Short mmCIF file of C-alpha atoms and ligand atoms in Angstrom, two decimals:
data_model
loop_
_atom_site.label_atom_id
_atom_site.label_comp_id
_atom_site.label_asym_id
_atom_site.label_seq_id
_atom_site.Cartn_x
_atom_site.Cartn_y
_atom_site.Cartn_z
CA UNK A 1 61.88 -40.61 -38.99
CA UNK A 2 58.36 -39.93 -38.10
CA UNK A 3 54.94 -41.33 -39.35
CA UNK A 4 56.31 -44.33 -41.20
CA UNK A 5 53.21 -46.25 -42.33
CA UNK A 6 54.78 -48.32 -45.28
CA UNK A 7 58.40 -48.91 -45.64
CA UNK A 8 60.81 -50.67 -48.13
CA UNK A 9 64.15 -51.68 -48.78
CA UNK A 10 65.57 -51.97 -52.19
CA UNK A 11 69.15 -53.48 -52.58
CA UNK A 12 71.32 -52.00 -55.06
CA UNK A 13 69.06 -48.87 -55.84
CA UNK A 14 71.67 -46.42 -57.14
CA UNK A 15 70.98 -47.29 -60.53
CA UNK A 16 69.23 -49.33 -63.35
CA UNK A 17 66.24 -51.44 -62.19
CA UNK A 18 66.80 -51.06 -58.35
CA UNK A 19 66.74 -47.22 -58.90
CA UNK A 20 63.22 -47.48 -60.97
CA UNK A 21 61.86 -49.82 -58.19
CA UNK A 22 62.76 -47.27 -55.46
CA UNK A 23 61.27 -44.43 -57.42
CA UNK A 24 57.90 -46.46 -58.23
CA UNK A 25 57.64 -47.55 -54.48
CA UNK A 26 57.95 -44.09 -53.31
CA UNK A 27 55.28 -42.88 -55.92
CA UNK A 28 53.15 -45.66 -54.26
CA UNK A 29 53.58 -44.26 -50.70
CA UNK A 30 56.46 -46.36 -49.38
CA UNK A 31 59.36 -44.48 -47.34
CA UNK A 32 62.15 -45.91 -49.30
CA UNK A 33 65.65 -47.11 -47.94
CA UNK A 34 67.91 -46.74 -51.06
CA UNK A 35 70.65 -49.32 -50.86
CA UNK A 36 74.24 -49.13 -52.62
CA UNK A 37 77.58 -50.39 -52.20
CA UNK A 38 79.97 -48.01 -53.82
CA UNK A 39 78.11 -45.26 -55.52
CA UNK A 40 77.16 -42.83 -52.92
CA UNK A 41 76.40 -39.81 -55.47
CA UNK A 42 74.53 -42.14 -57.40
CA UNK A 43 72.19 -43.21 -54.49
CA UNK A 44 72.02 -39.48 -53.15
CA UNK A 45 70.73 -38.69 -56.66
CA UNK A 46 67.88 -41.23 -56.24
CA UNK A 47 67.03 -40.02 -52.93
CA UNK A 48 66.73 -36.29 -54.50
CA UNK A 49 64.49 -37.79 -57.38
CA UNK A 50 62.16 -39.02 -54.78
CA UNK A 51 62.03 -36.22 -52.80
CA UNK A 52 61.47 -33.91 -55.90
CA UNK A 53 58.29 -36.02 -56.35
CA UNK A 54 57.20 -35.49 -52.82
CA UNK A 55 58.32 -38.64 -51.66
CA UNK A 56 60.44 -39.71 -48.77
CA UNK A 57 63.43 -41.63 -48.73
CA UNK A 58 67.35 -42.71 -46.75
CA UNK A 59 70.25 -43.69 -48.38
CA UNK A 60 72.10 -46.77 -46.85
CA UNK A 61 75.37 -47.73 -47.68
CA UNK A 62 76.13 -51.33 -47.21
CA UNK A 63 77.46 -54.54 -49.47
CA UNK A 64 74.82 -57.22 -48.92
CA UNK A 65 77.17 -59.99 -49.85
CA UNK A 66 78.60 -59.36 -46.29
CA UNK A 67 76.68 -60.61 -43.33
CA UNK A 68 78.50 -57.63 -40.97
CA UNK A 69 77.04 -55.02 -43.45
CA UNK A 70 73.76 -56.45 -43.80
CA UNK A 71 73.37 -56.44 -39.89
CA UNK A 72 74.31 -52.70 -40.06
CA UNK A 73 71.78 -52.15 -42.86
CA UNK A 74 68.96 -53.55 -40.99
CA UNK A 75 70.02 -51.72 -37.75
CA UNK A 76 69.30 -48.62 -39.66
CA UNK A 77 66.26 -49.80 -41.18
CA UNK A 78 64.80 -50.68 -37.46
CA UNK A 79 66.15 -47.16 -35.97
CA UNK A 80 64.70 -45.31 -38.91
CA UNK A 81 61.49 -46.71 -39.71
CA UNK A 82 60.54 -49.45 -36.96
CA UNK A 83 59.15 -51.86 -39.36
CA UNK A 84 59.55 -53.30 -43.08
CA UNK A 85 56.64 -53.92 -45.33
CA UNK A 86 58.49 -54.48 -48.71
CA UNK A 87 62.24 -55.82 -49.26
CA UNK A 88 63.38 -55.88 -52.59
CA UNK A 89 66.52 -57.94 -53.40
CA UNK A 90 67.87 -56.52 -56.44
CA UNK A 91 71.52 -55.93 -55.85
CA UNK A 92 73.49 -57.99 -58.42
CA UNK A 93 76.77 -58.11 -60.43
CA UNK A 94 77.81 -60.28 -63.49
CA UNK A 95 81.84 -61.53 -64.06
CA UNK A 96 81.00 -63.46 -67.22
CA UNK A 97 83.57 -65.97 -68.50
CA UNK A 98 83.54 -69.25 -70.06
CA UNK A 99 83.36 -72.09 -67.48
CA UNK A 100 86.78 -73.26 -68.55
CA UNK A 101 88.12 -69.99 -68.11
CA UNK A 102 86.28 -68.78 -65.01
CA UNK A 103 88.05 -67.73 -61.90
CA UNK A 104 87.23 -69.24 -58.33
CA UNK A 105 87.14 -65.89 -57.14
CA UNK A 106 84.62 -64.49 -59.83
CA UNK A 107 82.51 -67.59 -59.01
CA UNK A 108 82.60 -66.51 -55.39
CA UNK A 109 81.94 -62.98 -55.99
CA UNK A 110 78.83 -63.60 -58.18
CA UNK A 111 77.32 -66.25 -55.61
CA UNK A 112 77.87 -63.96 -52.63
CA UNK A 113 76.75 -60.91 -54.18
CA UNK A 114 73.47 -62.45 -56.37
CA UNK A 115 72.52 -65.26 -54.08
CA UNK A 116 74.05 -65.25 -50.47
CA UNK A 117 72.66 -61.51 -50.10
CA UNK A 118 69.10 -62.52 -50.44
CA UNK A 119 69.68 -65.29 -47.86
CA UNK A 120 71.15 -62.93 -45.27
CA UNK A 121 68.59 -59.99 -46.08
CA UNK A 122 65.44 -62.07 -45.60
CA UNK A 123 66.82 -63.66 -42.52
CA UNK A 124 66.85 -59.98 -41.09
CA UNK A 125 63.89 -59.12 -42.62
CA UNK A 126 61.78 -62.18 -42.00
CA UNK A 127 61.31 -61.42 -37.97
CA UNK A 128 60.08 -57.77 -38.76
CA UNK A 129 57.60 -59.06 -41.06
CA UNK A 130 56.27 -62.06 -39.19
CA UNK A 131 55.64 -59.51 -35.98
CA UNK A 132 53.70 -57.26 -38.44
CA UNK A 133 51.77 -60.51 -39.72
CA UNK A 134 52.35 -58.78 -43.42
CA UNK A 135 55.13 -58.31 -45.49
CA UNK A 136 56.28 -58.89 -49.30
CA UNK A 137 59.75 -60.11 -50.48
CA UNK A 138 60.63 -59.89 -53.92
CA UNK A 139 63.85 -61.51 -55.06
CA UNK A 140 65.12 -60.18 -58.72
CA UNK A 141 66.22 -63.53 -60.59
CA UNK A 142 67.03 -63.61 -64.25
CA UNK A 143 65.62 -65.93 -67.07
CA UNK A 144 69.48 -67.03 -67.32
CA UNK A 145 68.43 -69.03 -64.00
CA UNK A 146 65.79 -70.66 -66.09
CA UNK A 147 67.39 -71.37 -69.43
CA UNK A 148 71.08 -70.98 -68.92
CA UNK A 149 73.51 -68.94 -70.77
CA UNK A 150 76.84 -69.48 -72.68
CA UNK A 151 79.49 -67.40 -70.48
CA UNK A 152 77.43 -67.15 -67.26
CA UNK A 153 77.64 -70.40 -65.50
CA UNK A 154 78.40 -68.22 -61.97
CA UNK A 155 75.33 -65.73 -62.99
CA UNK A 156 73.14 -68.64 -63.83
CA UNK A 157 73.68 -71.02 -60.91
CA UNK A 158 73.26 -67.75 -58.37
CA UNK A 159 70.08 -66.67 -60.30
CA UNK A 160 68.61 -70.37 -60.27
CA UNK A 161 69.41 -70.41 -56.57
CA UNK A 162 67.18 -67.22 -55.91
CA UNK A 163 64.34 -68.92 -57.43
CA UNK A 164 64.92 -72.10 -55.46
CA UNK A 165 65.39 -70.06 -52.26
CA UNK A 166 62.46 -67.72 -53.11
CA UNK A 167 60.07 -70.96 -53.00
CA UNK A 168 61.35 -72.12 -49.69
CA UNK A 169 61.14 -68.85 -47.99
CA UNK A 170 57.60 -68.44 -49.37
CA UNK A 171 56.78 -71.99 -47.91
CA UNK A 172 58.35 -70.94 -44.66
CA UNK A 173 56.85 -67.56 -44.07
CA UNK A 174 53.27 -67.89 -45.75
CA UNK A 175 51.73 -68.97 -42.31
CA UNK A 176 52.56 -65.69 -40.96
CA UNK A 177 51.39 -63.57 -43.95
CA UNK A 178 54.43 -63.06 -45.61
CA UNK A 179 54.69 -63.45 -49.24
CA UNK A 180 57.63 -64.34 -51.21
CA UNK A 181 57.99 -64.15 -54.93
CA UNK A 182 61.12 -63.56 -57.81
CA UNK A 183 60.73 -61.42 -60.72
CA UNK A 184 62.84 -62.83 -63.77
CA UNK A 185 63.85 -60.04 -66.26
CA UNK A 186 65.22 -60.80 -69.60
CA UNK A 187 67.06 -58.53 -71.67
CA UNK A 188 66.66 -54.95 -69.88
CA UNK A 189 68.57 -51.76 -70.93
CA UNK A 190 70.81 -50.80 -67.88
CA UNK A 191 74.82 -50.56 -67.30
CA UNK A 192 75.03 -54.07 -66.80
CA UNK A 193 73.85 -54.56 -70.28
CA UNK A 194 75.59 -51.47 -72.01
CA UNK A 195 78.89 -53.44 -72.06
CA UNK A 196 77.47 -56.00 -74.64
CA UNK A 197 78.49 -55.29 -78.37
CA UNK A 198 75.80 -53.82 -80.67
CA UNK A 199 75.97 -56.76 -82.89
CA UNK A 200 75.36 -59.25 -80.10
CA UNK A 201 72.36 -57.03 -78.91
CA UNK A 202 70.81 -56.96 -82.18
CA UNK A 203 70.77 -60.79 -82.24
CA UNK A 204 69.38 -61.00 -78.64
CA UNK A 205 66.53 -58.26 -79.78
CA UNK A 206 65.92 -60.56 -82.72
CA UNK A 207 65.05 -63.45 -80.21
CA UNK A 208 62.61 -61.25 -78.30
CA UNK A 209 58.88 -62.00 -79.53
CA UNK A 210 58.12 -58.07 -78.42
CA UNK A 211 60.98 -57.00 -80.65
CA UNK A 212 62.60 -54.72 -78.03
CA UNK A 213 64.95 -54.46 -75.02
CA UNK A 214 63.11 -54.18 -71.82
CA UNK A 215 63.21 -50.76 -69.86
CA UNK A 216 63.95 -50.71 -65.88
CA UNK A 217 60.52 -49.40 -65.53
CA UNK A 218 58.98 -52.45 -66.91
CA UNK A 219 60.74 -54.51 -64.21
CA UNK A 220 59.57 -52.16 -61.42
CA UNK A 221 55.87 -52.20 -62.75
CA UNK A 222 56.16 -56.17 -62.08
CA UNK A 223 57.85 -55.64 -58.52
CA UNK A 224 55.39 -52.99 -57.60
CA UNK A 225 52.21 -55.37 -58.37
CA UNK A 226 53.81 -58.23 -56.28
CA UNK A 227 54.45 -55.89 -53.33
CA UNK A 228 50.82 -54.59 -53.59
CA UNK A 229 47.83 -55.97 -52.12
CA UNK A 230 46.51 -56.89 -55.50
CA UNK A 231 49.05 -59.69 -55.19
CA UNK A 232 47.99 -61.00 -51.82
CA UNK A 233 47.14 -64.61 -53.08
CA UNK A 234 50.46 -65.00 -55.10
CA UNK A 235 53.34 -66.37 -53.60
CA UNK A 236 56.39 -68.72 -54.31
CA UNK A 237 55.97 -67.62 -58.23
CA UNK A 238 58.29 -66.23 -60.89
CA UNK A 239 57.00 -63.74 -62.81
CA UNK A 240 59.04 -63.36 -66.35
CA UNK A 241 59.49 -59.85 -67.32
CA UNK A 242 61.32 -60.55 -70.85
CA UNK A 243 58.92 -59.57 -73.81
CA UNK A 244 58.22 -63.36 -74.45
CA UNK A 245 61.90 -64.56 -74.65
CA UNK A 246 61.43 -67.64 -72.53
CA UNK A 247 58.05 -69.26 -72.74
P1 LIG B 301 73.42 -52.36 -62.51
O1 LIG B 301 72.72 -51.10 -63.38
O2 LIG B 301 74.62 -52.93 -63.02
O3 LIG B 301 73.06 -51.91 -61.27
C1 LIG B 301 73.38 -53.06 -60.03
C2 LIG B 301 73.21 -52.03 -58.71
O4 LIG B 301 73.42 -53.06 -57.59
C3 LIG B 301 73.94 -50.95 -58.29
O5 LIG B 301 73.04 -50.08 -57.65
C4 LIG B 301 75.29 -51.43 -57.45
O6 LIG B 301 75.32 -50.25 -56.65
C5 LIG B 301 74.47 -52.55 -56.67
N1 LIG B 301 75.01 -53.39 -56.03
C6 LIG B 301 76.19 -54.34 -56.77
N2 LIG B 301 76.81 -55.05 -55.68
C7 LIG B 301 76.24 -54.93 -54.63
C8 LIG B 301 76.40 -55.04 -53.19
N3 LIG B 301 77.30 -55.79 -52.86
N4 LIG B 301 75.78 -54.42 -52.42
C9 LIG B 301 74.79 -53.49 -52.45
N5 LIG B 301 74.56 -53.01 -53.95
C10 LIG B 301 75.32 -53.82 -54.83
O7 LIG B 301 72.41 -53.70 -62.69
P2 LIG B 301 70.78 -53.74 -63.20
O8 LIG B 301 70.82 -54.14 -64.79
O9 LIG B 301 70.15 -52.70 -62.72
O10 LIG B 301 70.69 -55.15 -62.17
C11 LIG B 301 69.69 -55.24 -61.28
C12 LIG B 301 69.32 -56.90 -61.04
O11 LIG B 301 68.67 -57.34 -62.02
C13 LIG B 301 70.40 -57.50 -60.72
O12 LIG B 301 70.25 -58.44 -59.80
C14 LIG B 301 70.71 -58.28 -62.24
O13 LIG B 301 71.30 -59.63 -61.89
C15 LIG B 301 69.00 -58.26 -62.50
N6 LIG B 301 68.69 -58.63 -63.73
C16 LIG B 301 69.08 -57.80 -64.93
C17 LIG B 301 69.11 -57.82 -66.36
C18 LIG B 301 69.31 -56.78 -67.30
O14 LIG B 301 69.24 -57.31 -68.35
N7 LIG B 301 70.02 -55.72 -66.83
C19 LIG B 301 68.33 -59.12 -66.77
C20 LIG B 301 67.90 -60.11 -65.49
C21 LIG B 301 68.45 -59.68 -64.13
P3 LIG B 301 77.12 -49.84 -56.67
O15 LIG B 301 77.33 -49.34 -57.95
O16 LIG B 301 76.96 -48.94 -55.56
O17 LIG B 301 77.74 -51.18 -56.44
#
């Protein structure tokens, strides 16, 4: 690809929050790599939506919980863009169950996809960003990583880990001009929360001071702020986007 001045990679960008982040970054002039694991048609649709608005995007398949896939994804980033300015670690899954019933394989799947993936991608992105002496990494955590949640011991552990990992990476990379922050969404309307029964959803909305579920765009706005030069003095922070749920 020619004339790439600003490049971004969004993991898990085929739908939901990642899709909204990819579209918003493209509107702000980034050439965007739309990563997905299995949903190829949805990822191609995100690319088409970006191009329909005059933006530029590529689609890169890769399971970011696997080191060999992350190596391949970054090989393509280097070949296509030759640089990376923004990395958004958004890919995530849930495998909910009460602790006493949680299977080890569902602990491992969530830790690998929601936590280890960020370590793998940051390790691959950091050398590119350090060479540029500039870069922004935004890791998508969750308020559940701060407050815990019944039935989500694997997910809350992964998201708390994302917060710790963000702060360490922020300290290690600051001297090279690379900022690392986390965004902790609350209760956002996506396919991840579609499966929650209506009655439980109503109860959750009741506990949100702003009185509504968030939209993927609410999270994308916060991510794009942290990616921008307007946030150039902000690193190692966790920005909650939760309608006031946790304060
Ligand atoms: P979603 O609608 O289920 O989308 C998840 C995305 O991640 C999909 O694009 C999926 O692509 C991708 N993905 C899953 N496993 C992957 C892997 N191993 N490698 C690459 N991509 C992978 O979820 P969402 O609600 O938008 O959530 C996005 C992020 O926000 C997650 O980290 C989630 O934990 C966090 N979050 C969400 C909420 C909420 O209320 N929705 C609240 C707090 C935090 P494929 O289909 O191709 O696998």
